[in-house]
mmCIF file of C-alpha atoms in Angstrom:
data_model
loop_
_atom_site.group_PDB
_atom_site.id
_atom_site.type_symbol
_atom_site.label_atom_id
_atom_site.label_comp_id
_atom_site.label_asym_id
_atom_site.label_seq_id
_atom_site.Cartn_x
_atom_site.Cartn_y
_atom_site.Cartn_z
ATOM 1 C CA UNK I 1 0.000 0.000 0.000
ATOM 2 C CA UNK I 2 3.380 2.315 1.336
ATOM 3 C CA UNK I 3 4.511 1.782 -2.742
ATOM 4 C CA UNK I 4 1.256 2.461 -4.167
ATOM 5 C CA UNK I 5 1.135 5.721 -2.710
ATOM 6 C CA UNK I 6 4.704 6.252 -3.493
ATOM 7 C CA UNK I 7 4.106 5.677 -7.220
ATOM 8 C CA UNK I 8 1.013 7.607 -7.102
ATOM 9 C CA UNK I 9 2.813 11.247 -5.536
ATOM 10 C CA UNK I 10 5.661 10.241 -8.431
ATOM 11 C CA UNK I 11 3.064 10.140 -11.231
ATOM 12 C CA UNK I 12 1.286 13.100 -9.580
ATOM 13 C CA UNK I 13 4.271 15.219 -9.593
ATOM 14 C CA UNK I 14 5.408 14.477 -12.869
ATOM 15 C CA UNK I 15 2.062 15.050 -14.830
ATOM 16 C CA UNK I 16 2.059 18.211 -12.304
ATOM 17 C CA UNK I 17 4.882 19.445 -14.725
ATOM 18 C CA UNK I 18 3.366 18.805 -17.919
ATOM 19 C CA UNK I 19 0.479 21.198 -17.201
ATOM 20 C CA UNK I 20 -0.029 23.763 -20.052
ATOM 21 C CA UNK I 21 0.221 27.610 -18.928
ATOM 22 C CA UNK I 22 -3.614 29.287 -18.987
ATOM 23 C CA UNK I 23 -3.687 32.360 -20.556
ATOM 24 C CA UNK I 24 -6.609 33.928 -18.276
ATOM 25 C CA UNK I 25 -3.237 33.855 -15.534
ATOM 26 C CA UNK I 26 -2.405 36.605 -16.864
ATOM 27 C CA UNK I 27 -5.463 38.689 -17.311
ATOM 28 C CA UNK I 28 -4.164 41.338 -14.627
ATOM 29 C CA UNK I 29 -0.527 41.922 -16.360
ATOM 30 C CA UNK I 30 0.662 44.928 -17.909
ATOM 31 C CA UNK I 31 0.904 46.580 -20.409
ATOM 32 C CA UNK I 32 -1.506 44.802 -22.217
ATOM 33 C CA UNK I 33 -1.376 43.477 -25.223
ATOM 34 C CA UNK I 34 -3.263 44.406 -28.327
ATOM 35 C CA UNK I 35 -1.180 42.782 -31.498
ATOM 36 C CA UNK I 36 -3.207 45.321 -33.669
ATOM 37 C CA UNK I 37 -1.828 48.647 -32.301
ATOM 38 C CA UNK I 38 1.668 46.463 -31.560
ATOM 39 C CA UNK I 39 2.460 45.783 -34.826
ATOM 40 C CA UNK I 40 0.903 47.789 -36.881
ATOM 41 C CA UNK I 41 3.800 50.422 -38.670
ATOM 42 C CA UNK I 42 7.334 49.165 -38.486
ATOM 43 C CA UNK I 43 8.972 46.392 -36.203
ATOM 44 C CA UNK I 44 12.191 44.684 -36.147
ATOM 45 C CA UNK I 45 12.978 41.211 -34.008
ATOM 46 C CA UNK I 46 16.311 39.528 -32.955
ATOM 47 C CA UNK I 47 15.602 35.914 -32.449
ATOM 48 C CA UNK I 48 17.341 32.465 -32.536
ATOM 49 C CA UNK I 49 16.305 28.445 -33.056
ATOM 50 C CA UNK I 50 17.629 26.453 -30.121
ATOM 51 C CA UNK I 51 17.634 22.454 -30.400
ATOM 52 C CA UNK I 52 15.830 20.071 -27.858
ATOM 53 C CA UNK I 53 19.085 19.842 -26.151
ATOM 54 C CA UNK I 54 19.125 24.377 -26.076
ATOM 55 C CA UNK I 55 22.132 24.014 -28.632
ATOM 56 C CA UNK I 56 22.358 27.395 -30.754
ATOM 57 C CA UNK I 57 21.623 26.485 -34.069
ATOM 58 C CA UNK I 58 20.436 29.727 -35.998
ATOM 59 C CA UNK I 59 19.708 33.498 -35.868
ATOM 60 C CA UNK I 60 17.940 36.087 -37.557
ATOM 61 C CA UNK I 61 16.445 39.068 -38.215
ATOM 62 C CA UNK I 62 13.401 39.999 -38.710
ATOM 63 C CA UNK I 63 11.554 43.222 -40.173
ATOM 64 C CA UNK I 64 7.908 43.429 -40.089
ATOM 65 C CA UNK I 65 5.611 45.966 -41.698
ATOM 66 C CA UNK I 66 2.226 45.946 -40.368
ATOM 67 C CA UNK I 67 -1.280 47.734 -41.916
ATOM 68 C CA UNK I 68 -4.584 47.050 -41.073
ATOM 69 C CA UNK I 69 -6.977 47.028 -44.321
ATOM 70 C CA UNK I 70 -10.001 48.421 -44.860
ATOM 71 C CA UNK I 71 -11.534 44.959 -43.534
ATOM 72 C CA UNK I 72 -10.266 45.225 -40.438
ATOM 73 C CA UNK I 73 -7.320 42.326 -40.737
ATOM 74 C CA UNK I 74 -4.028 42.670 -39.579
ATOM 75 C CA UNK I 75 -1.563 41.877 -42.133
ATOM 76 C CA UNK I 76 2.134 41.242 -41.320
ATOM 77 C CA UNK I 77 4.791 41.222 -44.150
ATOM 78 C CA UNK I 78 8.227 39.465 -42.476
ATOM 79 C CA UNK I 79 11.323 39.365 -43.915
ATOM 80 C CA UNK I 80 14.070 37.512 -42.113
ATOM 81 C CA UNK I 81 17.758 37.176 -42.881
ATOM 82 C CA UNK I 82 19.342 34.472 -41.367
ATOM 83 C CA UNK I 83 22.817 34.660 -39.839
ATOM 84 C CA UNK I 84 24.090 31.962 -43.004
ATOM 85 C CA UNK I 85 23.140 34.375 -45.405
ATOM 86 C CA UNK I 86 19.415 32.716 -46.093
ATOM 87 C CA UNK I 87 16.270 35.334 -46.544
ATOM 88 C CA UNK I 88 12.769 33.932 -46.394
ATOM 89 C CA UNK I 89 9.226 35.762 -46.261
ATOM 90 C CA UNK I 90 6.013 35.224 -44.487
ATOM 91 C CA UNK I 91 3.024 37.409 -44.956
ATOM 92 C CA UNK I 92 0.475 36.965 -42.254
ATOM 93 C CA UNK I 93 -3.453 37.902 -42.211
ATOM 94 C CA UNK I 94 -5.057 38.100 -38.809
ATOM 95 C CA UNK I 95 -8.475 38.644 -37.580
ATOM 96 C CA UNK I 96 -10.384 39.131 -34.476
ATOM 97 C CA UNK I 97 -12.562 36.585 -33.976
ATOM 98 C CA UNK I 98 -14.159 38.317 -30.763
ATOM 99 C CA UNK I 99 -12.920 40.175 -28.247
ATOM 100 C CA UNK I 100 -9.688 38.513 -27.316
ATOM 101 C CA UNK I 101 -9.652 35.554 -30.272
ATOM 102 C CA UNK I 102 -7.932 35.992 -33.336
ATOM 103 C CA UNK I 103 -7.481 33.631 -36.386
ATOM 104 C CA UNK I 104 -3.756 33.607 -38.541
ATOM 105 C CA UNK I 105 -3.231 32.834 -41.688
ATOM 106 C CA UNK I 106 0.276 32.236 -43.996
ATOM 107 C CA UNK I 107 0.921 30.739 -46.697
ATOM 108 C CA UNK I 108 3.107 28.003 -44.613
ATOM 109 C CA UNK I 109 0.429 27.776 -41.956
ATOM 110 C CA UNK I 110 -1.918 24.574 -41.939
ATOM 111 C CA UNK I 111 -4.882 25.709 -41.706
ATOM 112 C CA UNK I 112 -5.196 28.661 -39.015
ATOM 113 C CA UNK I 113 -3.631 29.660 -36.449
ATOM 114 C CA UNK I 114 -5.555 30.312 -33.358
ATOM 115 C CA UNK I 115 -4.762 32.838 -31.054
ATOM 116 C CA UNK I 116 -5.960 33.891 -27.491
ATOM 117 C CA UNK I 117 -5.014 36.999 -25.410
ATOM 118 C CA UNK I 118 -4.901 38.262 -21.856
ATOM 119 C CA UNK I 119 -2.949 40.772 -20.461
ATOM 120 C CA UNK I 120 -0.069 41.280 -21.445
ATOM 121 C CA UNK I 121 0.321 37.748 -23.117
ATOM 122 C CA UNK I 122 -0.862 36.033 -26.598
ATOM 123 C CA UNK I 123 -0.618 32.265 -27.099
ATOM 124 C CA UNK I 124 -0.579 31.283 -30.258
ATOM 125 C CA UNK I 125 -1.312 27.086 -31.677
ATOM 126 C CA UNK I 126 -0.516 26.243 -35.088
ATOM 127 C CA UNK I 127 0.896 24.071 -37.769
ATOM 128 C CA UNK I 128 3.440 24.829 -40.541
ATOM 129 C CA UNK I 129 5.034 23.276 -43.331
ATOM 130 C CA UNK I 130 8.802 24.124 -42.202
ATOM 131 C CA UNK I 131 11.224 23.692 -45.370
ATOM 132 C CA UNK I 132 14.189 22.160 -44.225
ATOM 133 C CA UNK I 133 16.948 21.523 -47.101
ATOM 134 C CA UNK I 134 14.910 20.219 -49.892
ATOM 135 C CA UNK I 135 12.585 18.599 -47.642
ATOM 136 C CA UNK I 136 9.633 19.543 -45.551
ATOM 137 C CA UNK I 137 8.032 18.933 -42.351
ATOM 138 C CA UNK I 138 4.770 19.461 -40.727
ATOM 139 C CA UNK I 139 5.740 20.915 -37.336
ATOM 140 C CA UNK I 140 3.523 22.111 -34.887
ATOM 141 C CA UNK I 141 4.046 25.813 -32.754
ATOM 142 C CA UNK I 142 2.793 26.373 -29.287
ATOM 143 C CA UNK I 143 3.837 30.305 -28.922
ATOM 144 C CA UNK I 144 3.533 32.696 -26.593
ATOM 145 C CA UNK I 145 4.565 36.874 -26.600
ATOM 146 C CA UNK I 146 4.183 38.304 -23.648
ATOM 147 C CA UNK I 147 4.615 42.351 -23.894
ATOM 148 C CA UNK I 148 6.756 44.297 -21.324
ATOM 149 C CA UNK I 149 6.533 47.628 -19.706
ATOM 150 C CA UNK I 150 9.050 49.460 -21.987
ATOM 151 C CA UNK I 151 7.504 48.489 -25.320
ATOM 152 C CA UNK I 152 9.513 44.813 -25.774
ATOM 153 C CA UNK I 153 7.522 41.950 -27.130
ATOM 154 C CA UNK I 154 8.997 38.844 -25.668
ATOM 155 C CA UNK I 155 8.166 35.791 -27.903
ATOM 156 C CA UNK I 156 8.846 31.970 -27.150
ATOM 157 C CA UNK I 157 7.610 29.627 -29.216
ATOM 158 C CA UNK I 158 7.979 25.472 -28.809
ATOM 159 C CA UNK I 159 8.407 23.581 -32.096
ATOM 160 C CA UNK I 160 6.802 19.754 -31.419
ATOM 161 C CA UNK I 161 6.614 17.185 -34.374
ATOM 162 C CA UNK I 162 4.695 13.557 -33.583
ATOM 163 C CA UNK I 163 4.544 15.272 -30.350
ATOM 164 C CA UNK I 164 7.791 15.288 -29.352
ATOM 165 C CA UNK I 165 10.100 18.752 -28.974
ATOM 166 C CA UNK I 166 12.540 19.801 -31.881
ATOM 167 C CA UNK I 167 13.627 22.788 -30.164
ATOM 168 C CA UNK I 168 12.625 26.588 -29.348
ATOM 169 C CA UNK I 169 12.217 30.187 -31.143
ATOM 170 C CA UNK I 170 12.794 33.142 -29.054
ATOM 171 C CA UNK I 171 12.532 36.732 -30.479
ATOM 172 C CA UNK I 172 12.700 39.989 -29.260
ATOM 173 C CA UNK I 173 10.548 42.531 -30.412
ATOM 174 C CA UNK I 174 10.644 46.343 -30.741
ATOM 175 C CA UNK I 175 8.798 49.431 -32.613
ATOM 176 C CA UNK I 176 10.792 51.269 -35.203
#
């Protein structure tokens, strides 16, 4: 009985850990967010791809220009250049759903992504066909930004495939 209730506080503890964050946790924090009025104009972001293992493995740049058209969707032209030399190009379109939902779409995004915000936070889900060499991958992003007092939009974003971790994206962002 002693061992059953050994392995049961074990299993407890662990599963404990693999709880997802809740985005109404951070209803009260501030500034808050509002991606419209973020990144709409100019923005630049300094980010990296880490490995499962938090191994460096790339950097970039990336320069956004945001408008909202006469619709009412956010669209977001990024350009990134890559520390080995590579540029690539991603034009998002995102709505409001209601008040704090928002749907993405990209030409590399499968289906939409859906989007949530509280606060000063935004969690993004999503899949994307990542081109890797001359292959490609369906990967799947769980990302949140979380905005900070002096105008800095923190973003970290888990990359999962079959479920398991490939690694992280972290970007910094700021207003030009």
């Amino acid at each position: 009985m002693l061992h059953q209730r050994i392995l049961f506080f074990i299993v407890a503890l662990l599963l404990s850990g693999c709880s997802p964050m809740d985005i109404n946790q951070y209803k009260n924090f501030e500034p808050k967010l509002d991606i419209f009025k973020y990144f709409e104009g100019n923005t630049r972001g300094w980010g990296m791809f880490q490995d499962r293992s938090g191994t460096l493995k790339r950097q970039f740049v990336v320069d956004i220009k945001g408008s909202v058209d006469e619709s009412g969707v956010l669209i977001l032209e990024e350009d990134f250049v890559w520390n080995d030399g590579e540029k690539t190009r991603r034009v998002w379109r995102i709505s409001r759903t209601s008040d704090a939902h928002y749907k993405g779409n990209a030409e590399d995004v499968i289906g939409s992504a859906i989007g949530v915000s509280a606060g000063n936070a935004l969690h993004w889900t999503y899949d994307l066909n990542l081109v890797v060499k001359d292959k490609t991958w369906k990967v799947s992003f769980d990302d949140w930004m979380f905005l900070q007092p002096d105008g800095v939009l923190l973003n970290r974003a888990t990359m999962k495939k079959f479920g398991f971790r490939l690694g992280e994206v972290t970007i910094a962002f700021k207003k030009l």
